[in-house]
Amino acid sequence: MGFIKTPTKGMRDFLPQEMSLREYVLNVMKDTYENFGFSLIGTPTVEHIENLTSNQGGENEKLIFKILKRGEKLDLSSENVNDLVDSGLRYDLTVPLSRFYASHMNELPSPFRAFQTGYSYRAERPQRGRYRELMQCDLDILGEKTCLAEIELITAVIAFLKKLDFQNFKIRINDRKILLKMIEYVGLPLEKVDSILIILDKMDKISLDGVKSELESLGLESSKVESYLKLFTNEKEDVEAFCNSFDLEQNILENLKEIMDTVKDVLNVELVFDPTLVRGMGYYTGPIFEISADGLSSSIGGGGRYDKMIENFAGVSVPAVGFSVGFERLLLLLEERGFIVPETKEKIAFVLKDHSKLKETCDEAKKLRSQNKIVKIVYRNKNFKFQKENLEKENYEIKEIW
């Protein structure tokens, strides 16, 4: 069988101009988050399989690329997949971050502001804007129990997006405790919370009637499903009026209102309470949020509070809030807008006819590079017209050496 020149399904090669855009956006992100006091960290792409299959990753746990054990540990005669694997490729950055913090918490400040970028892997069906290998960019504040963490994360991400000229943001916000309280209030079984919320998350796609039909297909009592869905027909503009209909604890409501009021005042953005906002991960425990911008059909970032995950690793309770930007979606939108990476350095291309001027050209190039200029030395091709067009496309000033 011959070699295959195309990437594995769901993976991509990146041409120089594509990598230039990716690096530019990452650098803008790093500069912005550094101004908010976040520290860049790194974690391995490969994670313990026990950590990845802890029933906290929602649907993503069905999409794990699992890695076979090595050497004598691998028993191919076993029919149990768990006997064959001991690790896997991470499907997000939150699980590795939680392990990282538990391992190094005595070396880190508290609260700790973490910024992490890296590839994650999901064995899903590739489609536009969705890949099996995806760059993720996460901000997290660990050890801060107040809503200051949510406010700072939202503010930092909006600041980054504005630098890329995204405007007119809409922030949707909810709280997992509100979602759980509603289910408990109408008497739906708490052991089916995850299944109920997965269906509720489809509300914008399948409508109220579709949600009703799928909830009843779980074997839930029709009268309780009716009572549950009736809550969503209440006035949603006023979060307090909505939550009073099912006796939500006052401290939960006040915390959510403080986030909403502060973000509105500081950022002057549209922020709406959305009781159907779920977020797919099972590890969220408090406020959850998503951000979209004008002209976009879906969110470009989201996150929430996950106060119990680190305890699974560290044995002690550590409050935590995270925010992930949809990096691949951002890149796709920028490419579609024809975004051009700003040139910050002068670029010069010396085109040599032959060897006679090579040494002096190298000397000149050395001098210019020491002045922080980009210099490329090339020999003149037979098809100089094509060569020149490509250099000009890369914004090089061409100097022919005869």
Short mmCIF file of N, CA, C and O in Angstrom, two decimals, residues 305-361:
data_model
loop_
_atom_site.label_atom_id
_atom_site.label_comp_id
_atom_site.label_asym_id
_atom_site.label_seq_id
_atom_site.Cartn_x
_atom_site.Cartn_y
_atom_site.Cartn_z
N ARG A 305 -18.63 28.06 36.23
CA ARG A 305 -18.01 27.69 37.51
C ARG A 305 -18.06 26.18 37.68
O ARG A 305 -19.10 25.55 37.44
N TYR A 306 -16.92 25.61 38.13
CA TYR A 306 -16.84 24.16 38.38
C TYR A 306 -16.13 23.93 39.72
O TYR A 306 -14.98 23.55 39.77
N ASP A 307 -16.85 24.15 40.80
CA ASP A 307 -16.25 24.18 42.13
C ASP A 307 -15.86 22.82 42.71
O ASP A 307 -15.18 22.76 43.73
N LYS A 308 -16.30 21.73 42.08
CA LYS A 308 -16.06 20.42 42.69
C LYS A 308 -15.01 19.57 41.97
O LYS A 308 -14.59 18.54 42.50
N MET A 309 -14.60 19.98 40.79
CA MET A 309 -13.74 19.10 40.01
C MET A 309 -12.36 18.91 40.64
O MET A 309 -11.84 17.80 40.72
N ILE A 310 -11.72 20.01 41.07
CA ILE A 310 -10.36 19.89 41.61
C ILE A 310 -10.34 19.05 42.88
O ILE A 310 -9.37 18.35 43.16
N GLU A 311 -11.44 19.08 43.62
CA GLU A 311 -11.53 18.28 44.85
C GLU A 311 -11.36 16.79 44.54
O GLU A 311 -10.83 16.03 45.36
N ASN A 312 -11.80 16.37 43.36
CA ASN A 312 -11.65 14.96 42.96
C ASN A 312 -10.17 14.57 42.90
O ASN A 312 -9.82 13.41 43.13
N PHE A 313 -9.30 15.53 42.57
CA PHE A 313 -7.87 15.26 42.46
C PHE A 313 -7.11 15.59 43.75
O PHE A 313 -6.22 14.86 44.15
N ALA A 314 -7.49 16.72 44.38
CA ALA A 314 -6.71 17.24 45.51
C ALA A 314 -7.22 16.80 46.87
O ALA A 314 -6.48 16.87 47.86
N GLY A 315 -8.47 16.36 46.93
CA GLY A 315 -9.05 15.97 48.23
C GLY A 315 -9.50 17.14 49.07
O GLY A 315 -10.00 16.96 50.18
N VAL A 316 -9.31 18.37 48.56
CA VAL A 316 -9.79 19.57 49.26
C VAL A 316 -10.59 20.41 48.27
O VAL A 316 -10.35 20.38 47.06
N SER A 317 -11.54 21.17 48.80
CA SER A 317 -12.40 21.98 47.94
C SER A 317 -11.66 23.20 47.42
O SER A 317 -11.02 23.93 48.19
N VAL A 318 -11.71 23.41 46.11
CA VAL A 318 -11.08 24.58 45.47
C VAL A 318 -12.08 25.19 44.49
O VAL A 318 -12.43 24.56 43.49
N PRO A 319 -12.58 26.40 44.76
CA PRO A 319 -13.50 27.04 43.81
C PRO A 319 -12.78 27.33 42.50
O PRO A 319 -11.59 27.66 42.49
N ALA A 320 -13.49 27.21 41.38
CA ALA A 320 -12.85 27.39 40.06
C ALA A 320 -13.87 27.87 39.04
O ALA A 320 -15.04 27.45 39.05
N VAL A 321 -13.42 28.76 38.16
CA VAL A 321 -14.25 29.25 37.05
C VAL A 321 -13.38 29.27 35.80
O VAL A 321 -12.21 29.65 35.85
N GLY A 322 -13.95 28.84 34.67
CA GLY A 322 -13.19 28.80 33.43
C GLY A 322 -13.94 29.41 32.26
O GLY A 322 -15.17 29.50 32.28
N PHE A 323 -13.19 29.82 31.25
CA PHE A 323 -13.77 30.39 30.03
C PHE A 323 -12.94 29.92 28.85
O PHE A 323 -11.73 30.08 28.83
N SER A 324 -13.59 29.31 27.87
CA SER A 324 -12.91 28.81 26.67
C SER A 324 -13.39 29.57 25.45
O SER A 324 -14.59 29.74 25.24
N VAL A 325 -12.44 30.05 24.65
CA VAL A 325 -12.76 30.74 23.40
C VAL A 325 -12.73 29.73 22.26
O VAL A 325 -11.83 28.88 22.19
N GLY A 326 -13.71 29.80 21.38
CA GLY A 326 -13.75 28.91 20.22
C GLY A 326 -12.74 29.36 19.17
O GLY A 326 -13.09 30.05 18.20
N PHE A 327 -11.49 28.97 19.36
CA PHE A 327 -10.39 29.46 18.53
C PHE A 327 -10.58 29.13 17.06
O PHE A 327 -10.42 29.98 16.18
N GLU A 328 -10.93 27.88 16.75
CA GLU A 328 -11.08 27.47 15.35
C GLU A 328 -12.22 28.23 14.68
O GLU A 328 -12.13 28.61 13.50
N ARG A 329 -13.29 28.48 15.41
CA ARG A 329 -14.41 29.25 14.86
C ARG A 329 -14.00 30.70 14.61
O ARG A 329 -14.36 31.29 13.60
N LEU A 330 -13.24 31.27 15.53
CA LEU A 330 -12.74 32.63 15.34
C LEU A 330 -11.89 32.74 14.08
O LEU A 330 -12.02 33.68 13.30
N LEU A 331 -10.99 31.76 13.90
CA LEU A 331 -10.12 31.78 12.72
C LEU A 331 -10.94 31.70 11.44
O LEU A 331 -10.66 32.41 10.46
N LEU A 332 -11.95 30.85 11.43
CA LEU A 332 -12.81 30.70 10.26
C LEU A 332 -13.51 32.02 9.94
O LEU A 332 -13.56 32.45 8.78
N LEU A 333 -14.00 32.70 10.96
CA LEU A 333 -14.70 33.97 10.76
C LEU A 333 -13.75 35.05 10.26
O LEU A 333 -14.10 35.84 9.37
N LEU A 334 -12.54 35.08 10.81
CA LEU A 334 -11.56 36.08 10.36
C LEU A 334 -11.15 35.84 8.91
O LEU A 334 -11.01 36.79 8.13
N GLU A 335 -10.98 34.57 8.53
CA GLU A 335 -10.63 34.24 7.15
C GLU A 335 -11.74 34.66 6.20
O GLU A 335 -11.49 35.19 5.10
N GLU A 336 -12.99 34.43 6.60
CA GLU A 336 -14.12 34.78 5.76
C GLU A 336 -14.25 36.30 5.60
O GLU A 336 -14.75 36.79 4.59
N ARG A 337 -13.80 37.03 6.61
CA ARG A 337 -13.81 38.49 6.55
C ARG A 337 -12.64 39.05 5.75
O ARG A 337 -12.55 40.25 5.52
N GLY A 338 -11.72 38.17 5.33
CA GLY A 338 -10.54 38.61 4.61
C GLY A 338 -9.56 39.35 5.49
O GLY A 338 -8.84 40.25 5.03
N PHE A 339 -9.49 38.97 6.76
CA PHE A 339 -8.62 39.64 7.72
C PHE A 339 -7.16 39.50 7.30
O PHE A 339 -6.70 38.41 6.95
N ILE A 340 -6.43 40.60 7.31
CA ILE A 340 -5.01 40.62 6.95
C ILE A 340 -4.18 40.85 8.21
O ILE A 340 -4.43 41.80 8.97
N VAL A 341 -3.21 40.00 8.43
CA VAL A 341 -2.33 40.16 9.59
C VAL A 341 -1.48 41.41 9.40
O VAL A 341 -0.80 41.55 8.39
N PRO A 342 -1.52 42.35 10.35
CA PRO A 342 -0.73 43.58 10.21
C PRO A 342 0.78 43.29 10.16
O PRO A 342 1.27 42.46 10.91
N GLU A 343 1.45 43.95 9.23
CA GLU A 343 2.90 43.81 9.15
C GLU A 343 3.56 44.70 10.20
O GLU A 343 3.25 45.89 10.31
N THR A 344 4.46 44.13 10.97
CA THR A 344 5.13 44.91 12.02
C THR A 344 6.61 45.11 11.73
O THR A 344 7.26 45.91 12.38
N LYS A 345 7.15 44.39 10.74
CA LYS A 345 8.56 44.51 10.40
C LYS A 345 8.73 44.73 8.90
O LYS A 345 7.93 44.24 8.10
N GLU A 346 9.78 45.47 8.56
CA GLU A 346 10.12 45.65 7.15
C GLU A 346 10.66 44.32 6.60
O GLU A 346 11.46 43.66 7.26
N LYS A 347 10.23 43.95 5.38
CA LYS A 347 10.62 42.68 4.78
C LYS A 347 11.37 42.95 3.46
O LYS A 347 10.86 43.64 2.59
N ILE A 348 12.56 42.39 3.36
CA ILE A 348 13.41 42.61 2.19
C ILE A 348 13.83 41.26 1.62
O ILE A 348 14.25 40.36 2.36
N ALA A 349 13.74 41.14 0.30
CA ALA A 349 14.19 39.92 -0.38
C ALA A 349 15.32 40.29 -1.35
O ALA A 349 15.13 41.08 -2.28
N PHE A 350 16.52 39.74 -1.11
CA PHE A 350 17.63 39.89 -2.05
C PHE A 350 17.55 38.75 -3.06
O PHE A 350 17.57 37.58 -2.67
N VAL A 351 17.45 39.09 -4.32
CA VAL A 351 17.37 38.08 -5.39
C VAL A 351 18.71 38.06 -6.13
O VAL A 351 19.07 39.02 -6.82
N LEU A 352 19.47 36.97 -5.96
CA LEU A 352 20.80 36.85 -6.57
C LEU A 352 20.72 36.22 -7.95
O LEU A 352 19.98 35.24 -8.16
N LYS A 353 21.52 36.79 -8.87
CA LYS A 353 21.60 36.18 -10.20
C LYS A 353 22.55 34.99 -10.19
O LYS A 353 22.31 33.97 -10.84
N ASP A 354 23.68 35.12 -9.44
CA ASP A 354 24.68 34.05 -9.38
C ASP A 354 25.43 34.16 -8.07
O ASP A 354 25.07 34.92 -7.18
N HIS A 355 26.55 33.41 -7.93
CA HIS A 355 27.31 33.36 -6.68
C HIS A 355 28.21 34.57 -6.45
O HIS A 355 28.72 34.76 -5.34
N SER A 356 28.41 35.38 -7.44
CA SER A 356 29.45 36.40 -7.36
C SER A 356 29.24 37.41 -6.23
O SER A 356 30.20 37.93 -5.67
N LYS A 357 28.01 37.69 -5.89
CA LYS A 357 27.71 38.68 -4.84
C LYS A 357 27.18 38.04 -3.56
O LYS A 357 26.59 38.72 -2.72
N LEU A 358 27.39 36.73 -3.42
CA LEU A 358 26.79 36.03 -2.28
C LEU A 358 27.32 36.54 -0.95
O LEU A 358 26.55 36.85 -0.03
N LYS A 359 28.66 36.62 -0.80
CA LYS A 359 29.23 36.99 0.49
C LYS A 359 28.80 38.39 0.92
O LYS A 359 28.36 38.59 2.06
N GLU A 360 28.92 39.36 0.02
CA GLU A 360 28.55 40.72 0.41
C GLU A 360 27.05 40.84 0.68
O GLU A 360 26.62 41.63 1.52
N THR A 361 26.25 40.03 -0.01
CA THR A 361 24.81 40.03 0.25
C THR A 361 24.51 39.46 1.62
O THR A 361 23.66 39.97 2.36
#
